[in-house]
Amino acid sequence: MLAHVDLDAFYASVEELDNPELRGRPIIVGGLAGRGVVSACSYAARAFGVRSAMPIFMARKLCPQAIFLPVRMARYKELSLEVMRILAGFSPMVEQISIDEAFLDLRGTYHMWHGSPHNAANALKQAIKEETGLNCSVGVAPLRFLAKIASERSKPNGLLLVDDMDEFLASIDLKEISGVGKHTLACLHELGLKRLIDIKELNPQFLQKRLGKHGLSLWSLAHGQDPRGVETEREIKSISHELTFNHDLQDTEIICSHLMKLCQKVARRLRSHSRCAGTFTLKLKFPDFTQKTYARTLPLPTDQTLEIFTCMQSLLPPKCNLRLLGVAASCLSQPGQANLFHAQKLHSLYNAEDELYKRFGSRAVTRAVTLLADKHKEY
């Protein structure tokens, strides 16, 4: 059996934990200025229609009486580490997939809980509550995707064990499945498909033609097949950073200044993971909320800030009015001999820059072009 553990309304719950006077009140955590978005909200705030990723101005309209608080990431990470330590005490197979959720493989641990996965999950919930004060929802199932759906259904502060897999599979709505977004869901609805079981009798080649690999994946899930287990070491597949401006930006110099800062962050993370990237993507969102992405693959993978910036700058339209700017690195690989030879002149410089960043923060050393972004701070 696999278990999926999800901390309930994590950021907002931490705020309640640190300030008991907030308990039961609508709490909204996020970027509070300008075009900030909701990072998390309490269940009391959700009752008014507030949701994560919603613009703050919209959340204020829906729930003006809410308590609006800034993100305290250092505190959230501290409690997240404590929770993951507790999970590791229940099973050596733990896969953290975000700051507030993880999968566990409970096989081999049943002897500690009288052979009952339900008892194991219940003991896990109690341990998290007693040691951190936080509530969590837990789903336990034979398959990974079923455990995820079970934990979601048990919210808040619940526990759901899937002991009849066929019955549970028959109850799943397609929108409950991770990875089925609006576009895929619309395509499935066009075919008259609303539940996972509706896919079971379809030809897998037909689904592949309509939805690509995702169609084959859904067909396998409908047949109760999910080969994914718990991976204790997850391979990083991409690295990205983006920012939303408080005001639409048209000044090319200021946009390029912010672009350099994003490239610095992406390059720094690449080097911290000992990775180079072969493909870089520029993301642009416009005032009407439409967006475009431009990608380029380099002759040689790189982790160098200036090379990434040059690539991204070349993709930037000469004139644009932007609401959001983002940079992503993908097709990651370990630095090879070609990369080392290619980067050797700047290798020592970037090592020194990264060391200064670790010791003194991002303002210790930067490039002159980023000063314009600091002067016109937008995030």
Short mmCIF file of N, CA, C and O in Angstrom, two decimals, residues 205-321:
data_model
loop_
_atom_site.label_atom_id
_atom_site.label_comp_id
_atom_site.label_asym_id
_atom_site.label_seq_id
_atom_site.Cartn_x
_atom_site.Cartn_y
_atom_site.Cartn_z
N GLN A 205 -5.04 3.06 -29.05
CA GLN A 205 -4.45 3.78 -30.19
C GLN A 205 -5.27 5.02 -30.53
O GLN A 205 -4.72 6.05 -30.93
N PHE A 206 -6.60 4.91 -30.37
CA PHE A 206 -7.48 6.06 -30.60
C PHE A 206 -7.16 7.18 -29.61
O PHE A 206 -7.06 8.35 -29.99
N LEU A 207 -6.98 6.81 -28.33
CA LEU A 207 -6.66 7.81 -27.32
C LEU A 207 -5.29 8.44 -27.56
O LEU A 207 -5.09 9.64 -27.36
N GLN A 208 -4.36 7.62 -28.01
CA GLN A 208 -3.02 8.14 -28.30
C GLN A 208 -3.07 9.15 -29.46
O GLN A 208 -2.39 10.17 -29.43
N LYS A 209 -3.89 8.85 -30.44
CA LYS A 209 -4.01 9.75 -31.58
C LYS A 209 -4.61 11.09 -31.17
O LYS A 209 -4.22 12.14 -31.66
N ARG A 210 -5.56 11.05 -30.24
CA ARG A 210 -6.24 12.27 -29.81
C ARG A 210 -5.47 13.04 -28.74
O ARG A 210 -5.47 14.27 -28.73
N LEU A 211 -4.80 12.32 -27.84
CA LEU A 211 -4.18 12.97 -26.68
C LEU A 211 -2.69 12.69 -26.53
O LEU A 211 -2.07 13.15 -25.57
N GLY A 212 -2.11 11.93 -27.45
CA GLY A 212 -0.69 11.61 -27.35
C GLY A 212 -0.43 10.61 -26.23
O GLY A 212 -1.28 9.78 -25.89
N LYS A 213 0.76 10.71 -25.64
CA LYS A 213 1.14 9.78 -24.56
C LYS A 213 0.18 9.86 -23.37
O LYS A 213 -0.02 8.88 -22.65
N HIS A 214 -0.37 11.05 -23.15
CA HIS A 214 -1.29 11.22 -22.03
C HIS A 214 -2.52 10.33 -22.19
O HIS A 214 -3.07 9.83 -21.21
N GLY A 215 -2.94 10.12 -23.44
CA GLY A 215 -4.08 9.26 -23.69
C GLY A 215 -3.80 7.83 -23.29
O GLY A 215 -4.65 7.15 -22.69
N LEU A 216 -2.60 7.34 -23.62
CA LEU A 216 -2.22 5.98 -23.23
C LEU A 216 -2.12 5.85 -21.71
O LEU A 216 -2.49 4.82 -21.13
N SER A 217 -1.61 6.90 -21.07
CA SER A 217 -1.51 6.89 -19.61
C SER A 217 -2.89 6.78 -18.96
O SER A 217 -3.09 6.00 -18.03
N LEU A 218 -3.84 7.55 -19.46
CA LEU A 218 -5.20 7.50 -18.92
C LEU A 218 -5.82 6.13 -19.14
O LEU A 218 -6.54 5.61 -18.27
N TRP A 219 -5.56 5.51 -20.29
CA TRP A 219 -6.09 4.18 -20.57
C TRP A 219 -5.54 3.17 -19.55
O TRP A 219 -6.27 2.31 -19.05
N SER A 220 -4.25 3.28 -19.24
CA SER A 220 -3.64 2.38 -18.25
C SER A 220 -4.25 2.60 -16.87
O SER A 220 -4.56 1.63 -16.15
N LEU A 221 -4.46 3.87 -16.49
CA LEU A 221 -5.05 4.16 -15.19
C LEU A 221 -6.46 3.59 -15.11
O LEU A 221 -6.87 3.07 -14.06
N ALA A 222 -7.22 3.70 -16.20
CA ALA A 222 -8.59 3.18 -16.21
C ALA A 222 -8.62 1.68 -16.00
O ALA A 222 -9.60 1.12 -15.47
N HIS A 223 -7.53 1.00 -16.38
CA HIS A 223 -7.42 -0.44 -16.19
C HIS A 223 -6.70 -0.80 -14.88
O HIS A 223 -6.30 -1.95 -14.68
N GLY A 224 -6.55 0.17 -14.01
CA GLY A 224 -5.92 -0.10 -12.71
C GLY A 224 -4.45 -0.37 -12.81
O GLY A 224 -3.91 -1.15 -12.01
N GLN A 225 -3.78 0.28 -13.76
CA GLN A 225 -2.35 0.08 -13.96
C GLN A 225 -1.61 1.41 -13.73
O GLN A 225 -1.83 2.37 -14.46
N ASP A 226 -0.77 1.43 -12.72
CA ASP A 226 0.07 2.62 -12.45
C ASP A 226 1.41 2.10 -11.93
O ASP A 226 1.55 1.77 -10.76
N PRO A 227 2.40 2.02 -12.81
CA PRO A 227 3.69 1.43 -12.42
C PRO A 227 4.53 2.32 -11.50
O PRO A 227 5.52 1.87 -10.95
N ARG A 228 4.12 3.54 -11.33
CA ARG A 228 4.91 4.46 -10.52
C ARG A 228 4.84 4.09 -9.04
O ARG A 228 3.76 3.93 -8.48
N GLY A 229 6.00 3.97 -8.44
CA GLY A 229 6.05 3.70 -7.02
C GLY A 229 6.47 4.95 -6.27
O GLY A 229 6.16 6.08 -6.67
N VAL A 230 7.21 4.78 -5.20
CA VAL A 230 7.75 5.90 -4.43
C VAL A 230 9.22 6.04 -4.77
O VAL A 230 10.00 5.10 -4.60
N GLU A 231 9.60 7.18 -5.29
CA GLU A 231 10.99 7.44 -5.67
C GLU A 231 11.65 8.30 -4.59
O GLU A 231 11.24 9.44 -4.38
N THR A 232 12.62 7.75 -3.92
CA THR A 232 13.28 8.50 -2.84
C THR A 232 14.18 9.60 -3.39
O THR A 232 14.48 10.56 -2.69
N GLU A 233 14.63 9.46 -4.63
CA GLU A 233 15.44 10.50 -5.26
C GLU A 233 14.79 10.87 -6.58
O GLU A 233 14.79 10.10 -7.53
N ARG A 234 14.24 12.08 -6.64
CA ARG A 234 13.56 12.54 -7.84
C ARG A 234 14.51 13.34 -8.71
O ARG A 234 15.19 14.25 -8.25
N GLU A 235 14.52 12.99 -9.97
CA GLU A 235 15.39 13.69 -10.91
C GLU A 235 14.77 15.03 -11.31
O GLU A 235 13.58 15.10 -11.66
N ILE A 236 15.56 16.08 -11.23
CA ILE A 236 15.10 17.40 -11.64
C ILE A 236 15.02 17.45 -13.15
O ILE A 236 15.99 17.15 -13.85
N LYS A 237 13.86 17.81 -13.69
CA LYS A 237 13.67 17.84 -15.13
C LYS A 237 13.70 19.25 -15.71
O LYS A 237 13.97 19.43 -16.90
N SER A 238 13.41 20.24 -14.90
CA SER A 238 13.44 21.62 -15.38
C SER A 238 13.60 22.57 -14.21
O SER A 238 13.32 22.21 -13.06
N ILE A 239 14.03 23.77 -14.51
CA ILE A 239 14.21 24.82 -13.51
C ILE A 239 13.65 26.10 -14.10
O ILE A 239 13.95 26.43 -15.26
N SER A 240 12.83 26.81 -13.35
CA SER A 240 12.23 28.02 -13.89
C SER A 240 12.03 29.08 -12.82
O SER A 240 11.91 28.77 -11.63
N HIS A 241 11.98 30.31 -13.26
CA HIS A 241 11.64 31.45 -12.41
C HIS A 241 10.81 32.42 -13.24
O HIS A 241 11.05 32.57 -14.44
N GLU A 242 9.82 33.05 -12.61
CA GLU A 242 9.03 34.05 -13.30
C GLU A 242 8.58 35.10 -12.31
O GLU A 242 8.63 34.90 -11.09
N LEU A 243 8.14 36.25 -12.82
CA LEU A 243 7.64 37.31 -11.94
C LEU A 243 6.51 38.04 -12.65
O LEU A 243 6.48 38.17 -13.88
N THR A 244 5.55 38.48 -11.83
CA THR A 244 4.44 39.29 -12.32
C THR A 244 4.69 40.73 -11.92
O THR A 244 4.94 41.03 -10.74
N PHE A 245 4.61 41.64 -12.87
CA PHE A 245 4.86 43.05 -12.60
C PHE A 245 3.65 43.70 -11.95
O PHE A 245 2.50 43.36 -12.27
N ASN A 246 3.91 44.65 -11.05
CA ASN A 246 2.82 45.39 -10.42
C ASN A 246 2.10 46.27 -11.43
O ASN A 246 0.91 46.55 -11.29
N HIS A 247 2.84 46.72 -12.44
CA HIS A 247 2.28 47.54 -13.52
C HIS A 247 2.82 47.00 -14.84
O HIS A 247 3.96 46.55 -14.92
N ASP A 248 2.00 47.07 -15.88
CA ASP A 248 2.45 46.60 -17.18
C ASP A 248 3.72 47.33 -17.59
O ASP A 248 3.83 48.55 -17.45
N LEU A 249 4.69 46.58 -18.10
CA LEU A 249 5.99 47.15 -18.47
C LEU A 249 6.15 47.19 -19.98
O LEU A 249 5.92 46.19 -20.67
N GLN A 250 6.57 48.36 -20.49
CA GLN A 250 6.84 48.52 -21.90
C GLN A 250 8.29 48.92 -22.18
O GLN A 250 8.77 48.76 -23.29
N ASP A 251 8.96 49.44 -21.14
CA ASP A 251 10.33 49.90 -21.29
C ASP A 251 11.27 48.71 -21.49
O ASP A 251 11.44 47.88 -20.59
N THR A 252 11.88 48.62 -22.65
CA THR A 252 12.73 47.49 -22.99
C THR A 252 13.92 47.35 -22.05
O THR A 252 14.31 46.23 -21.67
N GLU A 253 14.51 48.47 -21.65
CA GLU A 253 15.67 48.41 -20.75
C GLU A 253 15.31 47.81 -19.40
O GLU A 253 16.04 46.99 -18.86
N ILE A 254 14.17 48.23 -18.87
CA ILE A 254 13.74 47.71 -17.57
C ILE A 254 13.37 46.23 -17.69
O ILE A 254 13.69 45.42 -16.82
N ILE A 255 12.71 45.87 -18.79
CA ILE A 255 12.36 44.46 -19.01
C ILE A 255 13.63 43.61 -19.08
O ILE A 255 13.71 42.53 -18.47
N CYS A 256 14.65 44.10 -19.81
CA CYS A 256 15.91 43.35 -19.91
C CYS A 256 16.62 43.26 -18.57
O CYS A 256 17.29 42.26 -18.28
N SER A 257 16.47 44.28 -17.74
CA SER A 257 17.07 44.25 -16.41
C SER A 257 16.44 43.14 -15.56
O SER A 257 17.13 42.36 -14.90
N HIS A 258 15.11 43.03 -15.62
CA HIS A 258 14.42 41.95 -14.91
C HIS A 258 14.77 40.60 -15.52
O HIS A 258 14.89 39.60 -14.80
N LEU A 259 14.93 40.58 -16.83
CA LEU A 259 15.29 39.33 -17.51
C LEU A 259 16.64 38.82 -17.02
O LEU A 259 16.81 37.61 -16.79
N MET A 260 17.59 39.72 -16.84
CA MET A 260 18.91 39.32 -16.33
C MET A 260 18.79 38.72 -14.93
O MET A 260 19.42 37.71 -14.60
N LYS A 261 17.96 39.33 -14.08
CA LYS A 261 17.80 38.81 -12.73
C LYS A 261 17.21 37.39 -12.75
O LYS A 261 17.62 36.52 -11.98
N LEU A 262 16.26 37.16 -13.64
CA LEU A 262 15.68 35.83 -13.77
C LEU A 262 16.72 34.83 -14.27
O LEU A 262 16.81 33.69 -13.77
N CYS A 263 17.53 35.25 -15.24
CA CYS A 263 18.58 34.37 -15.77
C CYS A 263 19.61 34.04 -14.70
O CYS A 263 20.12 32.92 -14.64
N GLN A 264 19.93 35.01 -13.86
CA GLN A 264 20.86 34.76 -12.75
C GLN A 264 20.31 33.69 -11.82
O GLN A 264 21.04 32.79 -11.40
N LYS A 265 19.02 33.77 -11.49
CA LYS A 265 18.42 32.80 -10.58
C LYS A 265 18.41 31.40 -11.18
O LYS A 265 18.73 30.42 -10.51
N VAL A 266 18.04 31.31 -12.47
CA VAL A 266 18.00 30.01 -13.14
C VAL A 266 19.40 29.41 -13.21
O VAL A 266 19.60 28.22 -12.90
N ALA A 267 20.39 30.22 -13.61
CA ALA A 267 21.77 29.74 -13.74
C ALA A 267 22.33 29.30 -12.38
O ALA A 267 23.01 28.28 -12.27
N ARG A 268 22.01 30.06 -11.35
CA ARG A 268 22.51 29.73 -10.01
C ARG A 268 21.96 28.39 -9.54
O ARG A 268 22.66 27.57 -8.95
N ARG A 269 20.68 28.15 -9.81
CA ARG A 269 20.07 26.88 -9.42
C ARG A 269 20.62 25.72 -10.24
O ARG A 269 20.80 24.62 -9.73
N LEU A 270 20.89 25.96 -11.52
CA LEU A 270 21.51 24.93 -12.34
C LEU A 270 22.85 24.50 -11.75
O LEU A 270 23.15 23.32 -11.59
N ARG A 271 23.65 25.49 -11.39
CA ARG A 271 24.98 25.18 -10.83
C ARG A 271 24.87 24.51 -9.47
O ARG A 271 25.67 23.63 -9.14
N SER A 272 23.87 24.90 -8.67
CA SER A 272 23.72 24.29 -7.35
C SER A 272 23.35 22.81 -7.45
O SER A 272 23.63 22.03 -6.54
N HIS A 273 22.70 22.42 -8.55
CA HIS A 273 22.33 21.02 -8.78
C HIS A 273 23.33 20.31 -9.69
O HIS A 273 23.08 19.16 -10.08
N SER A 274 24.42 20.99 -10.02
CA SER A 274 25.44 20.43 -10.92
C SER A 274 24.81 19.97 -12.23
O SER A 274 25.00 18.84 -12.69
N ARG A 275 24.04 20.86 -12.82
CA ARG A 275 23.36 20.57 -14.08
C ARG A 275 23.61 21.68 -15.09
O ARG A 275 23.81 22.84 -14.74
N CYS A 276 23.58 21.29 -16.36
CA CYS A 276 23.56 22.22 -17.47
C CYS A 276 22.25 22.01 -18.21
O CYS A 276 21.66 20.92 -18.15
N ALA A 277 21.78 23.03 -18.91
CA ALA A 277 20.53 22.93 -19.65
C ALA A 277 20.78 23.15 -21.13
O ALA A 277 21.58 24.02 -21.51
N GLY A 278 20.08 22.38 -21.95
CA GLY A 278 20.26 22.52 -23.39
C GLY A 278 19.21 23.39 -24.05
O GLY A 278 19.44 23.99 -25.09
N THR A 279 18.01 23.49 -23.41
CA THR A 279 16.92 24.27 -23.98
C THR A 279 16.43 25.30 -22.97
O THR A 279 16.26 24.98 -21.78
N PHE A 280 16.20 26.51 -23.46
CA PHE A 280 15.71 27.60 -22.61
C PHE A 280 14.44 28.18 -23.22
O PHE A 280 14.33 28.33 -24.43
N THR A 281 13.49 28.51 -22.33
CA THR A 281 12.19 29.00 -22.78
C THR A 281 11.89 30.34 -22.14
O THR A 281 12.04 30.52 -20.93
N LEU A 282 11.45 31.27 -22.96
CA LEU A 282 11.04 32.60 -22.50
C LEU A 282 9.52 32.64 -22.46
O LEU A 282 8.85 32.30 -23.45
N LYS A 283 8.97 33.02 -21.33
CA LYS A 283 7.51 33.09 -21.16
C LYS A 283 7.09 34.55 -21.02
O LYS A 283 7.63 35.29 -20.21
N LEU A 284 6.11 34.96 -21.81
CA LEU A 284 5.60 36.32 -21.78
C LEU A 284 4.09 36.28 -21.58
O LEU A 284 3.38 35.55 -22.28
N LYS A 285 3.59 37.07 -20.62
CA LYS A 285 2.14 37.22 -20.45
C LYS A 285 1.80 38.69 -20.63
O LYS A 285 2.46 39.57 -20.08
N PHE A 286 0.74 38.95 -21.38
CA PHE A 286 0.37 40.30 -21.74
C PHE A 286 -0.79 40.82 -20.90
O PHE A 286 -1.42 40.04 -20.17
N PRO A 287 -1.08 42.13 -20.96
CA PRO A 287 -2.14 42.70 -20.11
C PRO A 287 -3.50 42.04 -20.25
O PRO A 287 -4.29 42.04 -19.30
N ASP A 288 -3.79 41.46 -21.43
CA ASP A 288 -5.09 40.79 -21.61
C ASP A 288 -5.05 39.33 -21.16
O ASP A 288 -5.97 38.57 -21.44
N PHE A 289 -3.96 38.93 -20.46
CA PHE A 289 -3.77 37.60 -19.89
C PHE A 289 -3.44 36.53 -20.94
O PHE A 289 -3.30 35.36 -20.58
N THR A 290 -3.33 36.90 -22.20
CA THR A 290 -2.82 35.96 -23.17
C THR A 290 -1.33 35.80 -22.96
O THR A 290 -0.68 36.70 -22.39
N GLN A 291 -0.76 34.69 -23.38
CA GLN A 291 0.67 34.49 -23.18
C GLN A 291 1.29 33.76 -24.36
O GLN A 291 0.61 33.06 -25.12
N LYS A 292 2.60 33.94 -24.51
CA LYS A 292 3.37 33.28 -25.55
C LYS A 292 4.66 32.74 -24.94
O LYS A 292 5.17 33.31 -23.97
N THR A 293 5.15 31.66 -25.49
CA THR A 293 6.44 31.12 -25.08
C THR A 293 7.33 30.95 -26.31
O THR A 293 6.84 30.60 -27.39
N TYR A 294 8.61 31.23 -26.12
CA TYR A 294 9.60 31.07 -27.18
C TYR A 294 10.74 30.22 -26.63
O TYR A 294 11.24 30.50 -25.55
N ALA A 295 11.12 29.20 -27.36
CA ALA A 295 12.17 28.29 -26.88
C ALA A 295 13.32 28.23 -27.87
O ALA A 295 13.14 28.39 -29.08
N ARG A 296 14.51 27.98 -27.33
CA ARG A 296 15.69 27.80 -28.17
C ARG A 296 16.60 26.75 -27.56
O ARG A 296 16.82 26.74 -26.34
N THR A 297 17.11 25.87 -28.40
CA THR A 297 18.07 24.86 -27.96
C THR A 297 19.47 25.29 -28.38
O THR A 297 19.69 25.63 -29.56
N LEU A 298 20.39 25.30 -27.43
CA LEU A 298 21.76 25.75 -27.69
C LEU A 298 22.61 24.61 -28.26
O LEU A 298 22.32 23.43 -28.02
N PRO A 299 23.68 24.95 -28.97
CA PRO A 299 24.59 23.91 -29.50
C PRO A 299 25.19 23.05 -28.40
O PRO A 299 25.37 21.84 -28.57
N LEU A 300 25.50 23.69 -27.26
CA LEU A 300 26.03 22.97 -26.10
C LEU A 300 25.25 23.37 -24.85
O LEU A 300 24.95 24.56 -24.66
N PRO A 301 24.89 22.41 -23.99
CA PRO A 301 24.23 22.75 -22.73
C PRO A 301 25.10 23.70 -21.90
O PRO A 301 26.33 23.67 -21.98
N THR A 302 24.47 24.55 -21.09
CA THR A 302 25.22 25.53 -20.32
C THR A 302 24.58 25.79 -18.97
O THR A 302 23.40 25.52 -18.76
N ASP A 303 25.37 26.34 -18.04
CA ASP A 303 24.88 26.83 -16.76
C ASP A 303 25.35 28.27 -16.53
O ASP A 303 25.33 28.77 -15.42
N GLN A 304 25.78 28.92 -17.60
CA GLN A 304 26.38 30.25 -17.51
C GLN A 304 25.31 31.34 -17.66
O GLN A 304 24.54 31.35 -18.63
N THR A 305 25.30 32.26 -16.72
CA THR A 305 24.30 33.33 -16.69
C THR A 305 24.29 34.14 -17.98
O THR A 305 23.23 34.37 -18.57
N LEU A 306 25.44 34.61 -18.40
CA LEU A 306 25.49 35.50 -19.57
C LEU A 306 25.04 34.79 -20.84
O LEU A 306 24.39 35.39 -21.69
N GLU A 307 25.37 33.53 -20.97
CA GLU A 307 24.97 32.79 -22.15
C GLU A 307 23.45 32.59 -22.16
O GLU A 307 22.80 32.68 -23.22
N ILE A 308 22.89 32.33 -20.99
CA ILE A 308 21.44 32.16 -20.89
C ILE A 308 20.74 33.49 -21.19
O ILE A 308 19.75 33.54 -21.94
N PHE A 309 21.29 34.57 -20.64
CA PHE A 309 20.69 35.90 -20.87
C PHE A 309 20.73 36.26 -22.35
O PHE A 309 19.74 36.76 -22.91
N THR A 310 21.85 36.02 -23.01
CA THR A 310 21.97 36.33 -24.44
C THR A 310 20.93 35.56 -25.24
O THR A 310 20.31 36.10 -26.17
N CYS A 311 20.74 34.30 -24.88
CA CYS A 311 19.74 33.47 -25.56
C CYS A 311 18.34 34.02 -25.36
O CYS A 311 17.57 34.18 -26.32
N MET A 312 17.98 34.36 -24.12
CA MET A 312 16.65 34.85 -23.81
C MET A 312 16.40 36.24 -24.41
O MET A 312 15.31 36.54 -24.90
N GLN A 313 17.41 37.07 -24.38
CA GLN A 313 17.28 38.42 -24.94
C GLN A 313 17.02 38.37 -26.44
O GLN A 313 16.26 39.18 -26.99
N SER A 314 17.62 37.39 -27.11
CA SER A 314 17.43 37.25 -28.55
C SER A 314 16.00 36.85 -28.91
O SER A 314 15.55 37.07 -30.03
N LEU A 315 15.30 36.24 -27.95
CA LEU A 315 13.92 35.81 -28.19
C LEU A 315 12.90 36.88 -27.81
O LEU A 315 11.72 36.76 -28.13
N LEU A 316 13.34 37.91 -27.11
CA LEU A 316 12.44 38.96 -26.63
C LEU A 316 12.01 39.85 -27.80
O LEU A 316 12.87 40.39 -28.52
N PRO A 317 10.73 40.04 -28.02
CA PRO A 317 10.27 40.93 -29.10
C PRO A 317 10.80 42.34 -28.89
O PRO A 317 10.96 42.79 -27.74
N PRO A 318 11.07 43.09 -29.97
CA PRO A 318 11.63 44.44 -29.84
C PRO A 318 10.71 45.39 -29.09
O PRO A 318 11.18 46.28 -28.38
N LYS A 319 9.40 45.20 -29.22
CA LYS A 319 8.45 46.02 -28.50
C LYS A 319 7.37 45.12 -27.92
O LYS A 319 6.78 44.31 -28.62
N CYS A 320 7.14 45.26 -26.62
CA CYS A 320 6.09 44.46 -26.00
C CYS A 320 5.60 45.14 -24.74
O CYS A 320 6.31 45.95 -24.12
N ASN A 321 4.40 44.81 -24.34
CA ASN A 321 3.78 45.33 -23.12
C ASN A 321 3.49 44.12 -22.25
O ASN A 321 2.63 43.29 -22.57
#
